[in-house]
Structures are given as C-alpha cells and as structure tokens.
mmCIF file of C-alpha atoms in Angstrom:
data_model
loop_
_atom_site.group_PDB
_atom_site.id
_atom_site.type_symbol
_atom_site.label_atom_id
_atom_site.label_comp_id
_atom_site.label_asym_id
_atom_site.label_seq_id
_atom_site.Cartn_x
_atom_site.Cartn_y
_atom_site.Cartn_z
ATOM 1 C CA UNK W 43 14.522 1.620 -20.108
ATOM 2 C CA UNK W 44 15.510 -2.270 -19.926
ATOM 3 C CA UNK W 45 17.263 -1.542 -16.530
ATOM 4 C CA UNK W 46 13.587 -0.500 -15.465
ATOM 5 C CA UNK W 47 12.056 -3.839 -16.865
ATOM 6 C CA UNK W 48 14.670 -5.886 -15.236
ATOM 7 C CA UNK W 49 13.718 -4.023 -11.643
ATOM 8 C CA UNK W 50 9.822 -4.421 -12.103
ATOM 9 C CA UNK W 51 10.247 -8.150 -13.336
ATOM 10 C CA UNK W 52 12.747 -8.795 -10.560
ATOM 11 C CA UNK W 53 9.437 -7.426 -8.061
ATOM 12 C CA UNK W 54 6.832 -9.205 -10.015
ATOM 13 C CA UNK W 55 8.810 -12.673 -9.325
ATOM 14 C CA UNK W 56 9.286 -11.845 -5.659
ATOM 15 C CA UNK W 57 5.614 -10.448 -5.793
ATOM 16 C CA UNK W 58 4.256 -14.079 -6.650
ATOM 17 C CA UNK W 59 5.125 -16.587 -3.763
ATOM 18 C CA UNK W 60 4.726 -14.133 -1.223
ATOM 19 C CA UNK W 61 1.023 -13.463 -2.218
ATOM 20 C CA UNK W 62 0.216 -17.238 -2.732
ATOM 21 C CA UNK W 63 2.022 -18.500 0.576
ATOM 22 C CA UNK W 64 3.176 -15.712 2.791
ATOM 23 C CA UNK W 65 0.318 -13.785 3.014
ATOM 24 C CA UNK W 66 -1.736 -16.544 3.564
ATOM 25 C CA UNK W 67 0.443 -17.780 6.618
ATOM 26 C CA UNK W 68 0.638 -14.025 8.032
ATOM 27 C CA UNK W 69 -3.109 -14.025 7.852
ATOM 28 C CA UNK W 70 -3.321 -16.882 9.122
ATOM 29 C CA UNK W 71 -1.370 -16.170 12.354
ATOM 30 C CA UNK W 72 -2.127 -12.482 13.186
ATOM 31 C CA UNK W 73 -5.269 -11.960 11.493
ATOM 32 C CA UNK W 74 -5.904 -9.408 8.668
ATOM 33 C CA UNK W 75 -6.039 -6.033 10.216
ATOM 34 C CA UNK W 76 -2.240 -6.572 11.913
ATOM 35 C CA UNK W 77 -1.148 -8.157 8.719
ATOM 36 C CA UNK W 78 -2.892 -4.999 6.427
ATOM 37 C CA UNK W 79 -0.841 -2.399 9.693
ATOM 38 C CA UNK W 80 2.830 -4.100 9.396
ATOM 39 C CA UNK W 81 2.730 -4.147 5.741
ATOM 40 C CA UNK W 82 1.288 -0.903 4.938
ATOM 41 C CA UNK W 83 3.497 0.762 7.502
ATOM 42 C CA UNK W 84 5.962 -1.109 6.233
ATOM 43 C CA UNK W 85 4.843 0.493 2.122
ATOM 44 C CA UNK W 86 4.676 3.933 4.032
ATOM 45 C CA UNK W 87 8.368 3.793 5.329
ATOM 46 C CA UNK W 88 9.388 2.422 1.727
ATOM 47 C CA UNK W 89 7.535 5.318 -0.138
ATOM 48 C CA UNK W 90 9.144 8.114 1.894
ATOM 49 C CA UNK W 91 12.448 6.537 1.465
ATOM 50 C CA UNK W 92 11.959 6.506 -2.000
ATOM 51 C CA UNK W 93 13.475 9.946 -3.189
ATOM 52 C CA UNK W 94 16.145 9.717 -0.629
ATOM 53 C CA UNK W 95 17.529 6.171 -2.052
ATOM 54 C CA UNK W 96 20.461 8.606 -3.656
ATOM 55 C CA UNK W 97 21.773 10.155 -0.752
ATOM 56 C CA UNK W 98 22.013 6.444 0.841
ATOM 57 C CA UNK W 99 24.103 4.997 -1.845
ATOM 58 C CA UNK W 100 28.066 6.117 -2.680
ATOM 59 C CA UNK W 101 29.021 7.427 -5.643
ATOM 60 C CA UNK W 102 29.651 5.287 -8.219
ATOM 61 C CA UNK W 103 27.979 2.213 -6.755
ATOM 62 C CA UNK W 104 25.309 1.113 -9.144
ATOM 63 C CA UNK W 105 25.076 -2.359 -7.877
ATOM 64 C CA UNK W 106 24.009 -0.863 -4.094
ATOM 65 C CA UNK W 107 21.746 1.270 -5.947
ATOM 66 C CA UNK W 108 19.521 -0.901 -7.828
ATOM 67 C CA UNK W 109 19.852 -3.743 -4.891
ATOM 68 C CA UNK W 110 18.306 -0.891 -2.814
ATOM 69 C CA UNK W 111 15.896 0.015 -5.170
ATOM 70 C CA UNK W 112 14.630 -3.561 -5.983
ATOM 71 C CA UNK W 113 14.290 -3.930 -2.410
ATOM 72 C CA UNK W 114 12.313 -0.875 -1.953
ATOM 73 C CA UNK W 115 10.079 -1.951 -4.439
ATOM 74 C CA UNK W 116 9.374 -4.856 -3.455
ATOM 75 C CA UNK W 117 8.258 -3.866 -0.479
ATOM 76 C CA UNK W 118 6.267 -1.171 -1.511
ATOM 77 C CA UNK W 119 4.690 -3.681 -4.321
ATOM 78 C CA UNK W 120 3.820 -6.349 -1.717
ATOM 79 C CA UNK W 121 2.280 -3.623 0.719
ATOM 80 C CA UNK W 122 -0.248 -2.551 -2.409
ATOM 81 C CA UNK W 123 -0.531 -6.223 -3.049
ATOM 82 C CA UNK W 124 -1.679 -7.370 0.833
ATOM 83 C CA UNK W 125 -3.598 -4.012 0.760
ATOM 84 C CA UNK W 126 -6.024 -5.156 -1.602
ATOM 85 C CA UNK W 127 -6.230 -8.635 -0.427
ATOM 86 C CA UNK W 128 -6.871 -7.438 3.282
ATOM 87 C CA UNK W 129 -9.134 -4.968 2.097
ATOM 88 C CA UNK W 130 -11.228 -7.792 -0.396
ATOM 89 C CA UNK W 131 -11.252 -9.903 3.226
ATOM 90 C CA UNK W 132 -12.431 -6.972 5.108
ATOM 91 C CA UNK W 133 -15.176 -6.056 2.782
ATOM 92 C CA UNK W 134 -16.244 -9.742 2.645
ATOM 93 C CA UNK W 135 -15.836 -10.101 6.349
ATOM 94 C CA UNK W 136 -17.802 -7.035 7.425
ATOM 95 C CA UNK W 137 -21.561 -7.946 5.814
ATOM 96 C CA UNK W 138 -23.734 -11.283 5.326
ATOM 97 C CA UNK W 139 -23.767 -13.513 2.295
ATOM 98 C CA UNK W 140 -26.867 -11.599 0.942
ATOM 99 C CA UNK W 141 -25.490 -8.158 0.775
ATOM 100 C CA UNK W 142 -21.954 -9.326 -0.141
ATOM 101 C CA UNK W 143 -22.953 -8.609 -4.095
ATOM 102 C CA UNK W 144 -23.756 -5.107 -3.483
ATOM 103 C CA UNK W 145 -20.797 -3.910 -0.936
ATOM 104 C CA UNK W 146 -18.417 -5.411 -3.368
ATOM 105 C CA UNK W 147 -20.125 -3.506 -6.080
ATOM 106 C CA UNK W 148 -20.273 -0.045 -4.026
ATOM 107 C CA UNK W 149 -16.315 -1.304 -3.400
ATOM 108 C CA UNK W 150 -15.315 -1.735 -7.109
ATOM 109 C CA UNK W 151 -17.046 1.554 -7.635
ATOM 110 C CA UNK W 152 -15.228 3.702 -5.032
ATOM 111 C CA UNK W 153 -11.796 1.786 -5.805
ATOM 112 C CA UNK W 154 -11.911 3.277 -10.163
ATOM 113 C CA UNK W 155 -13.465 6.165 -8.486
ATOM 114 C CA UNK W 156 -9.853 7.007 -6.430
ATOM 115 C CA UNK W 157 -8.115 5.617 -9.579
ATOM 116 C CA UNK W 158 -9.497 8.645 -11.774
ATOM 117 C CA UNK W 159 -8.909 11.130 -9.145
ATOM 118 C CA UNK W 160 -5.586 9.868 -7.484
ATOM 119 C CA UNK W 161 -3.124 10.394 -10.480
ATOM 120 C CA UNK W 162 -4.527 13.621 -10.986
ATOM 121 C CA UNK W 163 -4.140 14.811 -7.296
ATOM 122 C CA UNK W 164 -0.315 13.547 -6.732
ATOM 123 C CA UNK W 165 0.416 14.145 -11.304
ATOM 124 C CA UNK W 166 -0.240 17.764 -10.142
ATOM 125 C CA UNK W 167 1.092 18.076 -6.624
ATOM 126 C CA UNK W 168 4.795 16.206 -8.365
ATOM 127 C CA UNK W 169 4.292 18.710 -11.093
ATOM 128 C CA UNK W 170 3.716 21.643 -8.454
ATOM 129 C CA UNK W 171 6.807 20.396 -6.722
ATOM 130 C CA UNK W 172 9.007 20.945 -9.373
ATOM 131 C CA UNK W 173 7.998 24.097 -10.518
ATOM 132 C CA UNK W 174 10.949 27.141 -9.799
ATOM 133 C CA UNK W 175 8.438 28.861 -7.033
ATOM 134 C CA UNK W 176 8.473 26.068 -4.867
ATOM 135 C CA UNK W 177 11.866 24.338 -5.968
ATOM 136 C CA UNK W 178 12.891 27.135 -3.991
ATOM 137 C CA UNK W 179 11.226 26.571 -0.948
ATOM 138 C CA UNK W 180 13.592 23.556 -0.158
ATOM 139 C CA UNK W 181 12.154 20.453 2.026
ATOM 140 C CA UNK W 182 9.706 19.662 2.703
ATOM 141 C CA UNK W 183 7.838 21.440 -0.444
ATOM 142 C CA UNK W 184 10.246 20.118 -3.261
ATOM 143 C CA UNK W 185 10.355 16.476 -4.848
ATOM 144 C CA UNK W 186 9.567 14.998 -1.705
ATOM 145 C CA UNK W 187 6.670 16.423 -0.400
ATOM 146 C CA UNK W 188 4.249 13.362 -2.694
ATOM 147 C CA UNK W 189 5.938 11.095 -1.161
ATOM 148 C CA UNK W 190 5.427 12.375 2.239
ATOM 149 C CA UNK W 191 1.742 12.637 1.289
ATOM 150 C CA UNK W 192 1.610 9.325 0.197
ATOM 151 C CA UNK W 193 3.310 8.136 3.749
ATOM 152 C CA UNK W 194 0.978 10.308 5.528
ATOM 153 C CA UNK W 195 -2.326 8.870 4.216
ATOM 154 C CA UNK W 196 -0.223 5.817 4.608
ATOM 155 C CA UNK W 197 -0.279 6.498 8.288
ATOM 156 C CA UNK W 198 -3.607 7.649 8.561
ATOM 157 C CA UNK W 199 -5.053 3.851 7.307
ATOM 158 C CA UNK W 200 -3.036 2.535 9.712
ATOM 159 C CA UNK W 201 -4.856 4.406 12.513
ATOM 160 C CA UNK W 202 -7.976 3.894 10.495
ATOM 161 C CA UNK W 203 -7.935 0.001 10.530
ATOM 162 C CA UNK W 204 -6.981 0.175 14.227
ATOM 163 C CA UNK W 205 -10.263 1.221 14.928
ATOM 164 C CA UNK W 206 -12.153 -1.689 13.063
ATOM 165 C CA UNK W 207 -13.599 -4.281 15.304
ATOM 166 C CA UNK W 208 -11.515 -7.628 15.675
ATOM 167 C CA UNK W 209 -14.622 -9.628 14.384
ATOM 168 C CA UNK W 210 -13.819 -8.258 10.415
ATOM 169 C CA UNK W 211 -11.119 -10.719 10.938
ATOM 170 C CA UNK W 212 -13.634 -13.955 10.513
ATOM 171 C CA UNK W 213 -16.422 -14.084 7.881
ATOM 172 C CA UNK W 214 -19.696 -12.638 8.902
ATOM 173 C CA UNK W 215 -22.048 -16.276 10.337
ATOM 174 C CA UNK W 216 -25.714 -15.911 9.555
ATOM 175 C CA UNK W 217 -28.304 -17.319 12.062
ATOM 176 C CA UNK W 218 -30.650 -19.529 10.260
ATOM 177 C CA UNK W 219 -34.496 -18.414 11.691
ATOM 178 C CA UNK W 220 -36.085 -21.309 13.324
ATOM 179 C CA UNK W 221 -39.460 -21.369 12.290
ATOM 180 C CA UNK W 222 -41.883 -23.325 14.688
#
C-alpha cells in the first residue's frame, strides 16, 4: 500500500510543472487539437501497455518495474490531465461569450454523467474478464481486453478531434453590430 502512494505522489509531482509550463508551451506551438492527438495517443499506447508491464520486466527486478510503472503513469496521468484542459479550451473556443455559461454547463453535466456510467461499464467488463468462462478464452477476452477498450475509444477521439475545424484552436471573436 505505501509502495502505491510513493508511485501516485511520484506522478502527482511530475503532473505539476508539466501542466503549468509544458502544456502551455505545446499549446502554444501546435495548437490544441495536435497537442489533445499526441498526448492522448500517447495515454492510449500507455493504457494498453499497462497489463503487459510484467512480461517487459526480468524476474526479480523491482527497481525496472516500478521505474516502468511510474513512467507509465505518468504518462497516462498527463494525457487525462491535457485532455481536460484541451477539452475546457475547445468548449470555450467553439461558442461566443454569451452562450459560454450554458455549453460549459451542458459540459459539466455530460462529464458526471460519463463519471456515473464509466466505472460501471469497464467495473463490470474487468469483472467479466476474470470470470472462469472467459479466463478461458485467452487474449484478447481475459485481463486485457479493458484496457484495449480503453485504447480503442482512445483511438476513436483521436479520429474524432481530427475532424474539428482548425478555428476551435483560437477563441470564438464577436462582431460588434454597427448601428447607424
């Protein structure tokens, strides 16, 4: 249990300066939507190397082990982290100062709304996993397959964002009516 402190306090201190001075300099320099694709592809690699981190590592070698795993979660914490940033600047980016309010709104709602229903979808497709019937099955349908879900709707944002027009990179300009 203090092992898995150290690891998520290790992330959390890596976490900080890259969200208060990388991201801002990535943003900066490729714009949102190809910062939001290289991390998030980067998070959907991370996630379905996840459950293989054991078969990368020797025996015996905790030190490669945890190195690994601190690595991966790193990543995988700064691709959530960038994910939600990107997506606050797309949402902000995509309507006008007067309707900001409400999108945000209808975004705070749908975001709790996929926080009630997530754990229960991949909390019973981990559970399913494990069970003896498809333990049996082998790959793709044991431990794994979650975290090939997750890295599949992974990839699926990625081509989702692709499609967004380049102008959600730059805040929405509203043209002041001249009145005669």
């Amino acid at each position: 249990l203090n092992q898995i402190g150290i690891s998520l306090s290790v992330v959390g201190a890596i976490l900080l300066p890259f969200s208060l001075f990388l991201f801002p300099l990535l943003e900066k320099c490729f714009g949102s939507i190809v910062t939001f694709q290289i991390l998030i592809f980067l998070q959907m690699f991370c996630i379905v190397l996840l459950p293989n981190l054991h078969f990368l590592v020797p025996l015996n070698q905790p030190v490669v082990l945890w190195t690994l795993l601190c690595l991966l979660m790193c990543l995988i914490r700064i691709g959530i982290s960038i994910g939600f940033a990107a997506t606050a600047l797309f949402i902000n980016n995509s309507v006008t100062f007067d309707k900001l309010g409400s999108v945000n709104g209808l975004a705070m709602t749908m975001t709790s709304a996929f926080r009630i229903v997530s754990p229960i979808f991949a909390g019973s497709v981990y559970s399913a996993s494990l069970s003896k019937t498809t333990r049996s099955l082998g790959f793709p349908v044991n431990y794994h397959m979650i975290f090939i879900i997750f890295g599949f709707i992974l990839f699926i944002v990625v081509i989702m964002t692709s499609l967004l027009p380049k102008s959600i990179n730059n805040q929405k300009v509203v043209e002041e009516e001249t009145h005669l």
